[in-house]
């Protein structure tokens, strides 16, 4: 049993999609969320830069006494989680594009994956894709510009719609029946995506799986918070706090912090 908080970090506000799943499954846990919006997007940075930023975020969360860290960013997970696990004793939960369930379920033998350049070019992503993509067409698409627009609060803008239209076109032409969202910012695009994709296309993201894995690891290590009161959830951003506040519907305490 541990009342210490769960730490969560992302390059910005996208990891709140993971926070919401964790909150739904583990309402009594305290959480501390770091939005590294000042350094967003991570997707076009080098592996070394992504590792250094992930270390910076991890050290702050450890200083804030977190018992487990959720790397709520596909780009940071696929580029840095191995180094983090080798460098620190506390458990890390990562998020990777859900290629496996899509590849196992596709009927059209074509799936789409939308993610950052950093994720799609990572070794970890290639390993997983190679493992499950035998006989399946995987249409990879870098979501260039998407994270920046979401960070600016322009999720439903005309600019976003036109980017998505361009990115989805080759996938629709290839007759995909699954679209994998490989970035924690993208679940906020689901209403737009559903409007643009043919009705039979299913969208998969890994948010709930990450929450379940977080719970399982806390149980295994006897770190679950078993008190019966609602957890306290704190949010820190080193960018504009308004956008983070909006995405959380003003429900939580959001503070500016330089880190
Ligand atoms: N939320 C991050 C991810 O899951 C966004 C990466 C970025 O900042 O480019 O990959």
XYZ file of C-alpha atoms and ligand atoms in Angstrom:
269
model
C 0.000 0.000 0.000
C 1.375 3.399 -0.905
C -0.241 6.825 -0.897
C 2.595 8.326 -2.949
C 1.466 9.786 -6.291
C 1.691 8.271 -9.761
C 3.799 10.509 -12.015
C 2.710 11.082 -15.609
C 4.559 13.041 -18.265
C 4.102 13.955 -21.909
C 5.617 16.429 -24.337
C 2.470 18.468 -23.686
C -1.239 18.098 -23.132
C -1.788 14.839 -25.075
C -0.969 12.582 -22.132
C -4.129 13.857 -20.441
C -5.914 11.273 -22.623
C -3.970 8.664 -20.629
C -4.512 10.479 -17.328
C -8.298 10.269 -17.918
C -8.106 6.479 -18.378
C -5.966 6.111 -15.235
C -8.350 8.319 -13.260
C -11.325 6.230 -14.414
C -9.675 2.960 -13.360
C -7.814 4.140 -10.249
C -9.829 7.065 -8.843
C -8.182 6.909 -5.429
C -4.627 7.323 -6.670
C -2.943 10.706 -6.357
C -1.341 11.837 -9.596
C 1.131 14.475 -10.737
C 1.101 15.359 -14.448
C 3.898 17.195 -16.232
C 3.123 18.831 -19.581
C 6.464 19.689 -21.156
C 4.682 21.989 -23.630
C 7.650 24.365 -23.747
C 9.615 21.629 -25.530
C 6.737 20.247 -27.635
C 6.662 18.681 -30.094
C 9.108 15.889 -29.270
C 8.273 14.121 -32.539
C 10.890 15.844 -34.682
C 13.706 15.777 -32.117
C 16.657 13.392 -32.130
C 16.683 10.264 -29.984
C 19.321 11.892 -27.725
C 17.175 15.013 -27.236
C 14.098 12.896 -26.431
C 16.110 10.860 -23.892
C 17.448 14.040 -22.218
C 13.972 15.584 -21.956
C 12.558 12.317 -20.590
C 15.317 12.206 -17.951
C 14.558 15.814 -16.949
C 10.841 15.010 -16.526
C 11.573 11.771 -14.661
C 13.904 13.469 -12.188
C 11.298 16.088 -11.349
C 8.645 13.408 -10.774
C 11.040 11.426 -8.575
C 11.760 14.615 -6.615
C 8.004 14.943 -6.147
C 8.048 11.452 -4.558
C 6.228 9.539 -7.303
C 6.067 5.753 -6.843
C 5.658 4.883 -10.533
C 6.009 6.873 -13.745
C 3.730 6.657 -16.756
C 5.493 7.838 -19.888
C 2.275 9.084 -21.507
C 3.939 9.760 -24.833
C 4.598 7.258 -27.633
C 7.580 9.264 -28.850
C 9.246 9.288 -25.424
C 8.384 5.618 -24.809
C 9.729 4.329 -28.108
C 12.926 6.380 -27.836
C 13.707 6.637 -24.136
C 11.982 4.049 -21.929
C 14.822 1.521 -22.188
C 17.296 4.137 -20.915
C 14.904 5.234 -18.161
C 14.404 1.653 -16.969
C 18.165 1.104 -16.924
C 18.791 4.337 -15.013
C 16.116 4.457 -12.290
C 14.725 1.945 -9.817
C 11.063 2.918 -9.930
C 8.682 1.192 -12.348
C 7.889 2.834 -15.703
C 4.788 2.208 -17.799
C 5.051 3.182 -21.447
C 2.719 3.550 -24.386
C 3.296 2.161 -27.854
C 1.096 2.147 -30.959
C -1.379 -0.764 -30.768
C -0.199 -2.476 -33.953
C -0.751 -5.993 -32.593
C -4.562 -5.892 -32.011
C -5.077 -4.100 -35.340
C -2.908 -6.583 -37.252
C -4.627 -9.561 -35.621
C -8.130 -8.267 -36.383
C -7.893 -6.735 -39.862
C -10.120 -8.299 -42.521
C -8.935 -6.129 -45.405
C -5.293 -6.935 -44.574
C -4.503 -3.230 -44.494
C -4.081 -1.054 -41.401
C -3.131 2.585 -40.975
C -0.875 4.071 -38.341
C -0.707 7.763 -37.578
C 2.175 8.775 -35.292
C 5.083 11.188 -34.958
C 8.286 10.927 -36.963
C 10.137 10.032 -33.732
C 7.843 7.065 -33.081
C 7.695 5.764 -36.646
C 11.485 5.890 -37.009
C 12.225 4.212 -33.661
C 13.738 0.759 -33.341
C 11.035 -0.345 -30.893
C 8.263 0.538 -33.366
C 9.993 -1.355 -36.186
C 10.478 -4.404 -34.009
C 6.772 -4.569 -33.103
C 5.636 -3.903 -36.657
C 7.944 -6.566 -38.110
C 6.626 -9.054 -35.595
C 2.939 -8.660 -36.505
C 2.756 -7.327 -40.040
C 3.365 -10.488 -42.017
C 0.965 -10.471 -44.975
C -0.506 -7.133 -43.919
C -0.111 -3.747 -45.549
C 0.842 -1.174 -42.907
C 0.302 2.399 -44.116
C 2.514 4.591 -41.931
C 1.825 8.303 -41.817
C 3.728 10.990 -39.904
C 1.229 13.393 -38.343
C 3.397 16.408 -39.105
C 1.919 19.568 -37.555
C -0.892 17.871 -35.616
C 0.675 18.079 -32.136
C 1.576 21.751 -32.628
C -2.027 22.611 -33.558
C -3.441 20.710 -30.542
C -0.938 22.468 -28.267
C -2.217 25.785 -29.675
C -5.804 24.813 -28.878
C -6.676 24.405 -32.594
C -7.929 20.810 -32.428
C -11.091 21.455 -34.437
C -9.692 24.057 -36.825
C -9.986 24.070 -40.617
C -6.189 23.745 -40.709
C -6.456 20.488 -38.746
C -9.225 19.146 -40.980
C -7.189 19.779 -44.089
C -4.065 18.100 -42.609
C -6.084 15.047 -41.587
C -7.718 14.811 -44.994
C -4.269 14.651 -46.620
C -2.973 12.084 -44.111
C -5.997 9.791 -44.351
C -6.229 9.766 -48.162
C -3.577 7.043 -48.822
C -5.020 4.950 -46.007
C -8.553 5.122 -47.373
C -7.237 4.320 -50.858
C -5.469 1.248 -49.428
C -8.810 0.133 -47.889
C -7.670 0.052 -44.261
C -10.192 -1.245 -41.721
C -8.175 -0.235 -38.631
C -6.523 3.072 -37.843
C -3.994 2.947 -34.997
C -3.446 6.209 -33.145
C 0.241 6.234 -32.200
C 0.366 9.492 -30.273
C -1.392 10.424 -27.036
C -2.503 13.759 -28.480
C -4.536 12.043 -31.211
C -7.484 10.625 -29.202
C -8.707 14.233 -29.097
C -9.124 13.983 -32.885
C -11.457 10.964 -32.771
C -14.675 12.943 -33.513
C -13.028 14.526 -36.587
C -11.522 11.221 -37.711
C -14.853 9.411 -37.430
C -16.398 12.045 -39.679
C -13.698 11.589 -42.303
C -13.164 7.816 -42.340
C -15.430 5.248 -44.022
C -17.876 3.830 -41.463
C -16.259 0.364 -41.284
C -12.873 1.714 -40.131
C -12.210 1.196 -36.441
C -9.908 3.455 -34.451
C -7.580 1.933 -31.862
C -5.579 3.707 -29.208
C -3.718 2.294 -26.245
C -5.052 4.473 -23.401
C -7.118 1.848 -21.586
C -4.379 -0.763 -21.929
C -1.920 1.642 -20.276
C -4.307 2.224 -17.375
C -4.783 -1.547 -16.904
C -1.023 -2.115 -17.009
C -0.497 0.671 -14.448
C -2.954 -1.026 -12.104
C -1.364 -4.451 -12.631
C 2.151 -3.193 -11.849
C 0.972 -1.318 -8.747
C -0.728 -4.515 -7.561
C 2.321 -6.682 -8.253
C 4.565 -4.313 -6.310
C 2.004 -3.779 -3.549
C 1.954 -0.078 -4.286
C -1.795 0.423 -4.795
C -3.404 3.211 -2.812
C -6.126 1.328 -0.951
C -7.650 4.313 0.853
C -11.271 5.024 -0.033
C -11.022 8.744 -0.729
C -10.670 10.388 -4.169
C -7.065 11.054 -5.166
C -5.614 14.539 -5.526
C -4.599 15.324 -9.130
C -2.054 18.037 -9.813
C -1.045 19.369 -13.211
C 2.069 21.338 -14.066
C 2.819 22.924 -17.422
C 5.841 24.883 -18.571
C 3.765 26.321 -21.445
C 0.397 28.055 -21.675
C -1.792 26.711 -18.892
C -5.078 27.749 -20.574
C -4.945 24.997 -23.195
C -4.221 22.348 -20.549
C -7.065 23.736 -18.446
C -9.470 23.588 -21.394
C -8.607 20.004 -22.273
C -9.327 19.066 -18.637
C -12.635 20.991 -18.733
C -11.403 23.165 -15.879
C -11.847 20.252 -13.441
C -8.358 20.180 -11.919
C -5.735 22.456 -10.445
C -3.326 23.484 -13.243
C -0.174 25.406 -12.399
C 2.624 26.965 -14.391
C 6.035 25.582 -13.469
C 9.380 26.172 -15.091
C 11.095 22.804 -15.618
N 2.005 12.859 -27.150
C 3.225 12.629 -27.849
C 3.232 11.190 -28.375
O 2.467 10.375 -27.893
C 3.436 13.710 -28.829
C 4.820 13.758 -29.374
C 5.287 15.105 -29.811
O 5.389 15.978 -28.956
O 5.585 15.250 -30.990
O 3.989 10.817 -29.249
